[in-house]
């Protein structure tokens, strides 16, 4: 092999290793994850929101995953379709009357249109854009494959296994489906595509443990941590236990605000820190979302963050 080619291969290999290191290790380049796409400006989890996130230079584009009745992974935050589509209009008689997870405790049963009660063909009939703004009328719920095809080569993928236990009860194996999809796209190994790194996230420790130990993925895993009862993981000991199955934590930003030392403890345990969610519509005591992100990245020292406003990400 000519020596120029050998040097080129060596250069690409080094680039590839560096890319993996900066996206997976504490202390590297600050990473911008577009939360549900650029969801402050376009309807969340639509191709328009993903496209805009890429234009706004997101390092990763997030996809929350749900499963249709016919077993297809689609990108949607809620287990139900009514908040972000016109399902109520298109399928008025297909609701279940129950108390869903996102209702307040003690709330009366209400009508819910669950994703796994609908086939992909049915879900594709729904308008996922008008609720946000009439100009997005006709936007569709994307399959994960469509999202991968759009994002691939331009940013990383940051899928979240949503409600894996709910899907488990309905006979679906969300973790297996997720990893199989990555395998089908030749993205199941770390560094498989230097331009498309993949990080998997979940609020479920069991879901991450299953992917790490049973399904043997080597991809970086991020454990999302909300308030009670999950915040019990946020002790020096708890974080050491997290390190056994994950590469990073994704805490609610308020947990860091309350206890900034968490970042130091997580880094000491070898975990990256990626808080959620930074949005112009909710910046608390900060002047604006840029100032808030600036504080978390450069004063608290987090490694990455989830934001609805990728264009406001402060770079240094
Ligand atoms: O995945 C990070 C953040 O998105 C967690 O919150 O509810 O928006 O999925 P949620
Ligand atoms: Ca999410």
Short mmCIF file of C-alpha atoms and ligand atoms in Angstrom, two decimals:
data_model
loop_
_atom_site.label_atom_id
_atom_site.label_comp_id
_atom_site.label_asym_id
_atom_site.label_seq_id
_atom_site.Cartn_x
_atom_site.Cartn_y
_atom_site.Cartn_z
CA UNK A 1 0.00 0.00 0.00
CA UNK A 2 1.43 3.44 -0.93
CA UNK A 3 2.69 5.31 2.16
CA UNK A 4 0.32 8.25 1.47
CA UNK A 5 -2.66 5.89 1.83
CA UNK A 6 -1.23 4.44 5.04
CA UNK A 7 -0.81 7.94 6.47
CA UNK A 8 -4.37 8.83 5.43
CA UNK A 9 -5.77 5.71 7.11
CA UNK A 10 -3.75 6.47 10.28
CA UNK A 11 -5.03 10.07 10.28
CA UNK A 12 -8.67 8.96 9.90
CA UNK A 13 -8.22 6.40 12.69
CA UNK A 14 -6.82 9.04 15.07
CA UNK A 15 -9.66 11.43 14.16
CA UNK A 16 -12.16 8.71 14.81
CA UNK A 17 -10.76 7.88 18.28
CA UNK A 18 -10.61 11.58 19.20
CA UNK A 19 -14.22 12.09 18.12
CA UNK A 20 -15.30 9.26 20.39
CA UNK A 21 -13.26 10.55 23.31
CA UNK A 22 -14.59 14.11 23.17
CA UNK A 23 -18.18 12.91 22.93
CA UNK A 24 -17.92 10.36 25.73
CA UNK A 25 -15.53 11.67 28.36
CA UNK A 26 -15.87 14.30 31.09
CA UNK A 27 -13.86 17.46 30.47
CA UNK A 28 -13.88 17.35 26.65
CA UNK A 29 -15.57 19.69 24.17
CA UNK A 30 -18.96 20.97 25.38
CA UNK A 31 -21.70 19.05 23.63
CA UNK A 32 -24.99 20.45 22.35
CA UNK A 33 -27.94 18.05 22.27
CA UNK A 34 -30.98 19.40 20.44
CA UNK A 35 -33.91 18.42 22.67
CA UNK A 36 -36.65 16.87 20.50
CA UNK A 37 -34.89 18.74 17.65
CA UNK A 38 -34.84 22.55 17.64
CA UNK A 39 -38.17 22.30 19.43
CA UNK A 40 -38.46 25.96 20.44
CA UNK A 41 -38.87 26.85 16.76
CA UNK A 42 -40.50 23.85 15.08
CA UNK A 43 -42.88 21.13 16.33
CA UNK A 44 -40.97 18.69 18.52
CA UNK A 45 -39.94 15.38 16.98
CA UNK A 46 -40.71 16.31 13.38
CA UNK A 47 -38.22 16.21 10.54
CA UNK A 48 -38.51 20.02 10.39
CA UNK A 49 -37.30 20.26 14.00
CA UNK A 50 -34.44 17.83 13.35
CA UNK A 51 -33.40 19.64 10.17
CA UNK A 52 -33.34 22.98 11.98
CA UNK A 53 -31.30 21.49 14.84
CA UNK A 54 -28.66 20.44 12.32
CA UNK A 55 -28.69 23.90 10.73
CA UNK A 56 -28.19 25.35 14.22
CA UNK A 57 -25.08 23.16 14.62
CA UNK A 58 -26.32 20.61 17.15
CA UNK A 59 -23.75 17.92 17.95
CA UNK A 60 -26.56 15.44 18.64
CA UNK A 61 -30.26 15.36 17.78
CA UNK A 62 -32.44 13.69 20.41
CA UNK A 63 -35.17 11.18 19.59
CA UNK A 64 -37.64 9.93 22.22
CA UNK A 65 -38.76 6.48 21.09
CA UNK A 66 -42.22 4.90 21.15
CA UNK A 67 -43.46 1.69 19.48
CA UNK A 68 -46.47 1.37 17.15
CA UNK A 69 -48.97 -1.52 17.29
CA UNK A 70 -47.09 -3.16 14.41
CA UNK A 71 -43.73 -2.88 16.18
CA UNK A 72 -42.15 0.15 14.50
CA UNK A 73 -40.03 2.62 16.47
CA UNK A 74 -41.31 6.17 16.04
CA UNK A 75 -40.12 9.48 17.46
CA UNK A 76 -42.55 10.98 19.96
CA UNK A 77 -42.15 12.21 23.51
CA UNK A 78 -45.48 11.10 24.99
CA UNK A 79 -46.89 7.59 25.26
CA UNK A 80 -50.05 9.15 23.87
CA UNK A 81 -50.77 11.00 20.64
CA UNK A 82 -53.22 13.70 21.69
CA UNK A 83 -50.89 16.49 22.80
CA UNK A 84 -48.89 16.75 19.58
CA UNK A 85 -51.20 15.41 16.85
CA UNK A 86 -54.82 15.70 15.69
CA UNK A 87 -55.57 12.07 16.64
CA UNK A 88 -58.73 13.13 18.46
CA UNK A 89 -60.14 14.45 15.19
CA UNK A 90 -58.99 11.59 12.95
CA UNK A 91 -59.74 8.67 15.27
CA UNK A 92 -62.39 10.01 17.72
CA UNK A 93 -63.49 6.55 18.87
CA UNK A 94 -60.10 4.97 19.47
CA UNK A 95 -59.31 6.39 22.92
CA UNK A 96 -58.97 4.49 26.17
CA UNK A 97 -60.55 6.03 29.25
CA UNK A 98 -57.94 5.75 31.97
CA UNK A 99 -55.48 7.62 34.18
CA UNK A 100 -52.25 8.00 32.24
CA UNK A 101 -48.79 8.42 33.72
CA UNK A 102 -48.67 12.12 32.90
CA UNK A 103 -51.89 12.95 34.79
CA UNK A 104 -51.62 14.41 38.28
CA UNK A 105 -52.08 11.88 41.11
CA UNK A 106 -55.77 11.50 41.97
CA UNK A 107 -56.93 12.95 38.62
CA UNK A 108 -60.10 11.38 37.15
CA UNK A 109 -59.82 9.01 34.17
CA UNK A 110 -59.51 10.82 30.84
CA UNK A 111 -59.42 9.84 27.15
CA UNK A 112 -55.99 8.79 25.88
CA UNK A 113 -54.87 7.69 22.43
CA UNK A 114 -51.84 5.44 23.07
CA UNK A 115 -49.16 5.04 20.41
CA UNK A 116 -49.14 1.21 20.69
CA UNK A 117 -52.90 1.12 19.94
CA UNK A 118 -52.20 2.46 16.41
CA UNK A 119 -50.37 1.01 13.41
CA UNK A 120 -47.70 3.05 11.67
CA UNK A 121 -50.03 3.54 8.68
CA UNK A 122 -52.63 5.06 11.03
CA UNK A 123 -50.11 7.28 12.79
CA UNK A 124 -48.84 8.52 9.44
CA UNK A 125 -52.32 9.96 8.76
CA UNK A 126 -51.94 12.37 11.68
CA UNK A 127 -50.92 16.00 11.51
CA UNK A 128 -48.06 16.53 13.97
CA UNK A 129 -47.41 20.16 13.07
CA UNK A 130 -50.58 22.28 13.36
CA UNK A 131 -50.74 22.17 17.18
CA UNK A 132 -47.45 24.11 17.17
CA UNK A 133 -48.10 26.50 14.30
CA UNK A 134 -50.33 26.38 11.20
CA UNK A 135 -47.27 26.81 9.01
CA UNK A 136 -46.17 23.28 9.97
CA UNK A 137 -49.53 21.74 9.00
CA UNK A 138 -49.07 18.30 7.52
CA UNK A 139 -45.83 17.45 9.36
CA UNK A 140 -45.81 13.73 10.24
CA UNK A 141 -44.62 11.67 13.18
CA UNK A 142 -41.30 10.34 11.88
CA UNK A 143 -40.17 6.75 12.18
CA UNK A 144 -36.80 6.42 13.85
CA UNK A 145 -35.46 5.15 10.54
CA UNK A 146 -36.52 8.40 8.87
CA UNK A 147 -34.82 10.35 11.65
CA UNK A 148 -31.62 8.32 11.27
CA UNK A 149 -31.63 8.87 7.50
CA UNK A 150 -31.99 12.63 8.01
CA UNK A 151 -29.44 13.06 10.81
CA UNK A 152 -26.82 10.56 9.74
CA UNK A 153 -23.51 12.12 8.70
CA UNK A 154 -24.57 15.55 9.94
CA UNK A 155 -24.91 15.05 13.72
CA UNK A 156 -25.05 12.33 16.35
CA UNK A 157 -28.12 10.37 17.44
CA UNK A 158 -29.32 10.50 21.04
CA UNK A 159 -32.25 8.04 21.36
CA UNK A 160 -34.19 7.62 24.62
CA UNK A 161 -36.01 4.42 25.50
CA UNK A 162 -39.38 5.82 26.68
CA UNK A 163 -41.66 3.71 28.90
CA UNK A 164 -39.81 0.43 28.24
CA UNK A 165 -41.73 -1.27 31.07
CA UNK A 166 -45.09 -0.18 29.57
CA UNK A 167 -44.06 -1.62 26.20
CA UNK A 168 -42.74 -4.76 27.94
CA UNK A 169 -46.24 -5.40 29.34
CA UNK A 170 -47.59 -5.15 25.78
CA UNK A 171 -45.10 -7.74 24.54
CA UNK A 172 -42.52 -5.41 22.98
CA UNK A 173 -38.80 -5.44 23.76
CA UNK A 174 -37.83 -1.80 23.34
CA UNK A 175 -34.15 -2.29 24.11
CA UNK A 176 -33.78 -5.12 21.60
CA UNK A 177 -35.65 -3.16 18.91
CA UNK A 178 -33.46 -0.10 19.55
CA UNK A 179 -30.18 -1.99 19.30
CA UNK A 180 -31.36 -4.02 16.30
CA UNK A 181 -32.21 -0.81 14.48
CA UNK A 182 -28.74 0.56 15.19
CA UNK A 183 -27.22 -2.71 13.99
CA UNK A 184 -29.27 -2.59 10.79
CA UNK A 185 -27.89 0.92 10.20
CA UNK A 186 -24.32 -0.17 11.05
CA UNK A 187 -24.26 2.18 14.03
CA UNK A 188 -24.30 -0.34 16.87
CA UNK A 189 -20.58 -0.13 17.68
CA UNK A 190 -18.87 2.93 19.21
CA UNK A 191 -17.13 4.87 16.47
CA UNK A 192 -18.83 2.89 13.68
CA UNK A 193 -19.53 6.18 11.87
CA UNK A 194 -17.29 9.02 13.06
CA UNK A 195 -19.80 11.59 11.83
CA UNK A 196 -22.72 9.91 13.58
CA UNK A 197 -21.87 9.08 17.19
CA UNK A 198 -24.67 7.41 19.16
CA UNK A 199 -25.51 7.81 22.85
CA UNK A 200 -28.49 5.99 24.37
CA UNK A 201 -30.38 7.50 27.31
CA UNK A 202 -33.12 6.33 29.66
CA UNK A 203 -34.84 7.21 32.94
CA UNK A 204 -34.96 3.45 33.55
CA UNK A 205 -31.86 1.96 35.19
CA UNK A 206 -33.23 -1.49 34.28
CA UNK A 207 -33.44 -0.53 30.61
CA UNK A 208 -29.81 0.62 30.57
CA UNK A 209 -28.64 -2.41 32.57
CA UNK A 210 -30.40 -4.71 30.13
CA UNK A 211 -28.70 -3.05 27.15
CA UNK A 212 -25.28 -3.10 28.84
CA UNK A 213 -25.28 -6.57 30.43
CA UNK A 214 -27.83 -8.70 28.58
CA UNK A 215 -27.65 -7.21 25.10
CA UNK A 216 -23.97 -6.32 25.55
CA UNK A 217 -23.91 -2.94 23.92
CA UNK A 218 -20.67 -0.99 24.17
CA UNK A 219 -22.33 2.27 23.16
CA UNK A 220 -22.22 5.13 25.70
CA UNK A 221 -25.28 5.07 28.00
CA UNK A 222 -26.67 8.04 29.92
CA UNK A 223 -28.89 7.59 32.97
CA UNK A 224 -31.54 10.32 33.23
CA UNK A 225 -32.30 11.38 36.77
CA UNK A 226 -35.35 13.40 37.81
CA UNK A 227 -36.51 14.48 41.24
CA UNK A 228 -37.88 12.00 43.83
CA UNK A 229 -37.46 9.08 44.04
CA UNK A 230 -34.67 8.95 41.45
CA UNK A 231 -32.49 11.60 43.00
CA UNK A 232 -31.40 9.00 45.57
CA UNK A 233 -28.79 7.98 42.98
CA UNK A 234 -27.10 11.35 43.39
CA UNK A 235 -24.76 10.51 46.26
CA UNK A 236 -21.08 9.60 45.99
CA UNK A 237 -22.03 5.92 46.49
CA UNK A 238 -25.07 6.07 44.22
CA UNK A 239 -22.98 7.55 41.42
CA UNK A 240 -20.40 4.80 41.76
CA UNK A 241 -23.24 2.32 41.25
CA UNK A 242 -24.42 4.25 38.19
CA UNK A 243 -20.91 3.97 36.75
CA UNK A 244 -21.31 0.18 36.75
CA UNK A 245 -23.91 0.40 33.96
CA UNK A 246 -23.70 3.90 32.45
CA UNK A 247 -21.15 6.40 31.11
CA UNK A 248 -22.97 9.52 32.19
CA UNK A 249 -25.89 11.03 34.04
CA UNK A 250 -28.58 13.33 32.69
CA UNK A 251 -30.00 15.09 35.75
CA UNK A 252 -32.86 17.59 35.84
CA UNK A 253 -31.09 20.97 35.81
CA UNK A 254 -32.72 21.96 39.13
CA UNK A 255 -30.82 19.18 40.89
CA UNK A 256 -27.50 20.77 39.90
CA UNK A 257 -28.73 24.24 40.74
CA UNK A 258 -29.55 22.98 44.21
CA UNK A 259 -26.30 21.02 44.64
CA UNK A 260 -23.58 22.12 42.17
CA UNK A 261 -21.14 19.65 43.78
CA UNK A 262 -22.98 16.88 41.97
CA UNK A 263 -20.91 17.67 38.89
CA UNK A 264 -17.66 17.13 40.78
CA UNK A 265 -18.95 13.90 42.33
CA UNK A 266 -20.11 12.58 38.97
CA UNK A 267 -16.78 13.43 37.33
CA UNK A 268 -14.94 11.76 40.22
CA UNK A 269 -16.97 8.64 39.50
CA UNK A 270 -15.97 8.89 35.80
CA UNK A 271 -19.41 9.98 34.62
CA UNK A 272 -20.27 12.75 32.15
CA UNK A 273 -23.02 15.21 33.14
CA UNK A 274 -25.73 16.28 30.66
CA UNK A 275 -28.56 18.18 32.39
CA UNK A 276 -32.02 18.81 30.89
CA UNK A 277 -33.84 20.93 29.69
CA UNK A 278 -32.72 24.45 28.69
CA UNK A 279 -35.47 26.39 26.96
CA UNK A 280 -36.20 30.04 26.26
CA UNK A 281 -39.72 29.54 27.64
CA UNK A 282 -38.44 28.67 31.14
CA UNK A 283 -35.20 30.23 32.32
CA UNK A 284 -35.97 30.79 36.01
CA UNK A 285 -33.76 33.42 37.56
CA UNK A 286 -31.60 33.83 34.43
CA UNK A 287 -31.93 36.74 32.01
CA UNK A 288 -32.25 34.35 29.07
CA UNK A 289 -31.51 30.80 28.04
CA UNK A 290 -28.03 31.65 26.75
CA UNK A 291 -27.03 33.04 30.15
CA UNK A 292 -28.48 29.95 31.86
CA UNK A 293 -26.60 27.54 29.58
CA UNK A 294 -23.44 29.59 30.05
CA UNK A 295 -23.69 29.21 33.83
CA UNK A 296 -24.16 25.45 33.66
CA UNK A 297 -21.43 24.82 31.08
CA UNK A 298 -18.69 27.13 32.33
CA UNK A 299 -19.40 27.68 36.05
CA UNK A 300 -20.97 24.39 37.12
CA UNK A 301 -18.79 22.58 34.56
CA UNK A 302 -21.31 20.24 32.95
CA UNK A 303 -20.12 18.42 29.83
CA UNK A 304 -23.19 18.77 27.65
CA UNK A 305 -26.82 19.79 27.84
CA UNK A 306 -30.23 19.26 26.27
CA UNK A 307 -31.77 22.42 24.84
CA UNK A 308 -34.84 23.40 22.80
CA UNK A 309 -32.80 26.41 21.56
CA UNK A 310 -29.65 25.10 19.84
CA UNK A 311 -28.97 28.53 18.29
CA UNK A 312 -28.48 29.99 21.78
CA UNK A 313 -25.78 27.49 22.85
CA UNK A 314 -22.81 29.53 24.13
CA UNK A 315 -19.55 28.42 22.51
CA UNK A 316 -16.07 29.35 23.69
O1 LIG B 1 -33.92 13.13 27.64
C1 LIG B 1 -33.56 14.30 28.29
C2 LIG B 1 -34.82 14.99 28.53
O2 LIG B 1 -35.45 14.98 27.29
C3 LIG B 1 -35.64 14.25 29.53
O3 LIG B 1 -36.88 14.75 29.59
O4 LIG B 1 -39.22 14.30 29.38
O5 LIG B 1 -38.09 15.74 27.71
O6 LIG B 1 -37.73 13.28 27.70
P1 LIG B 1 -38.02 14.50 28.53
CA1 LIG B 2 -36.01 12.87 26.18
#
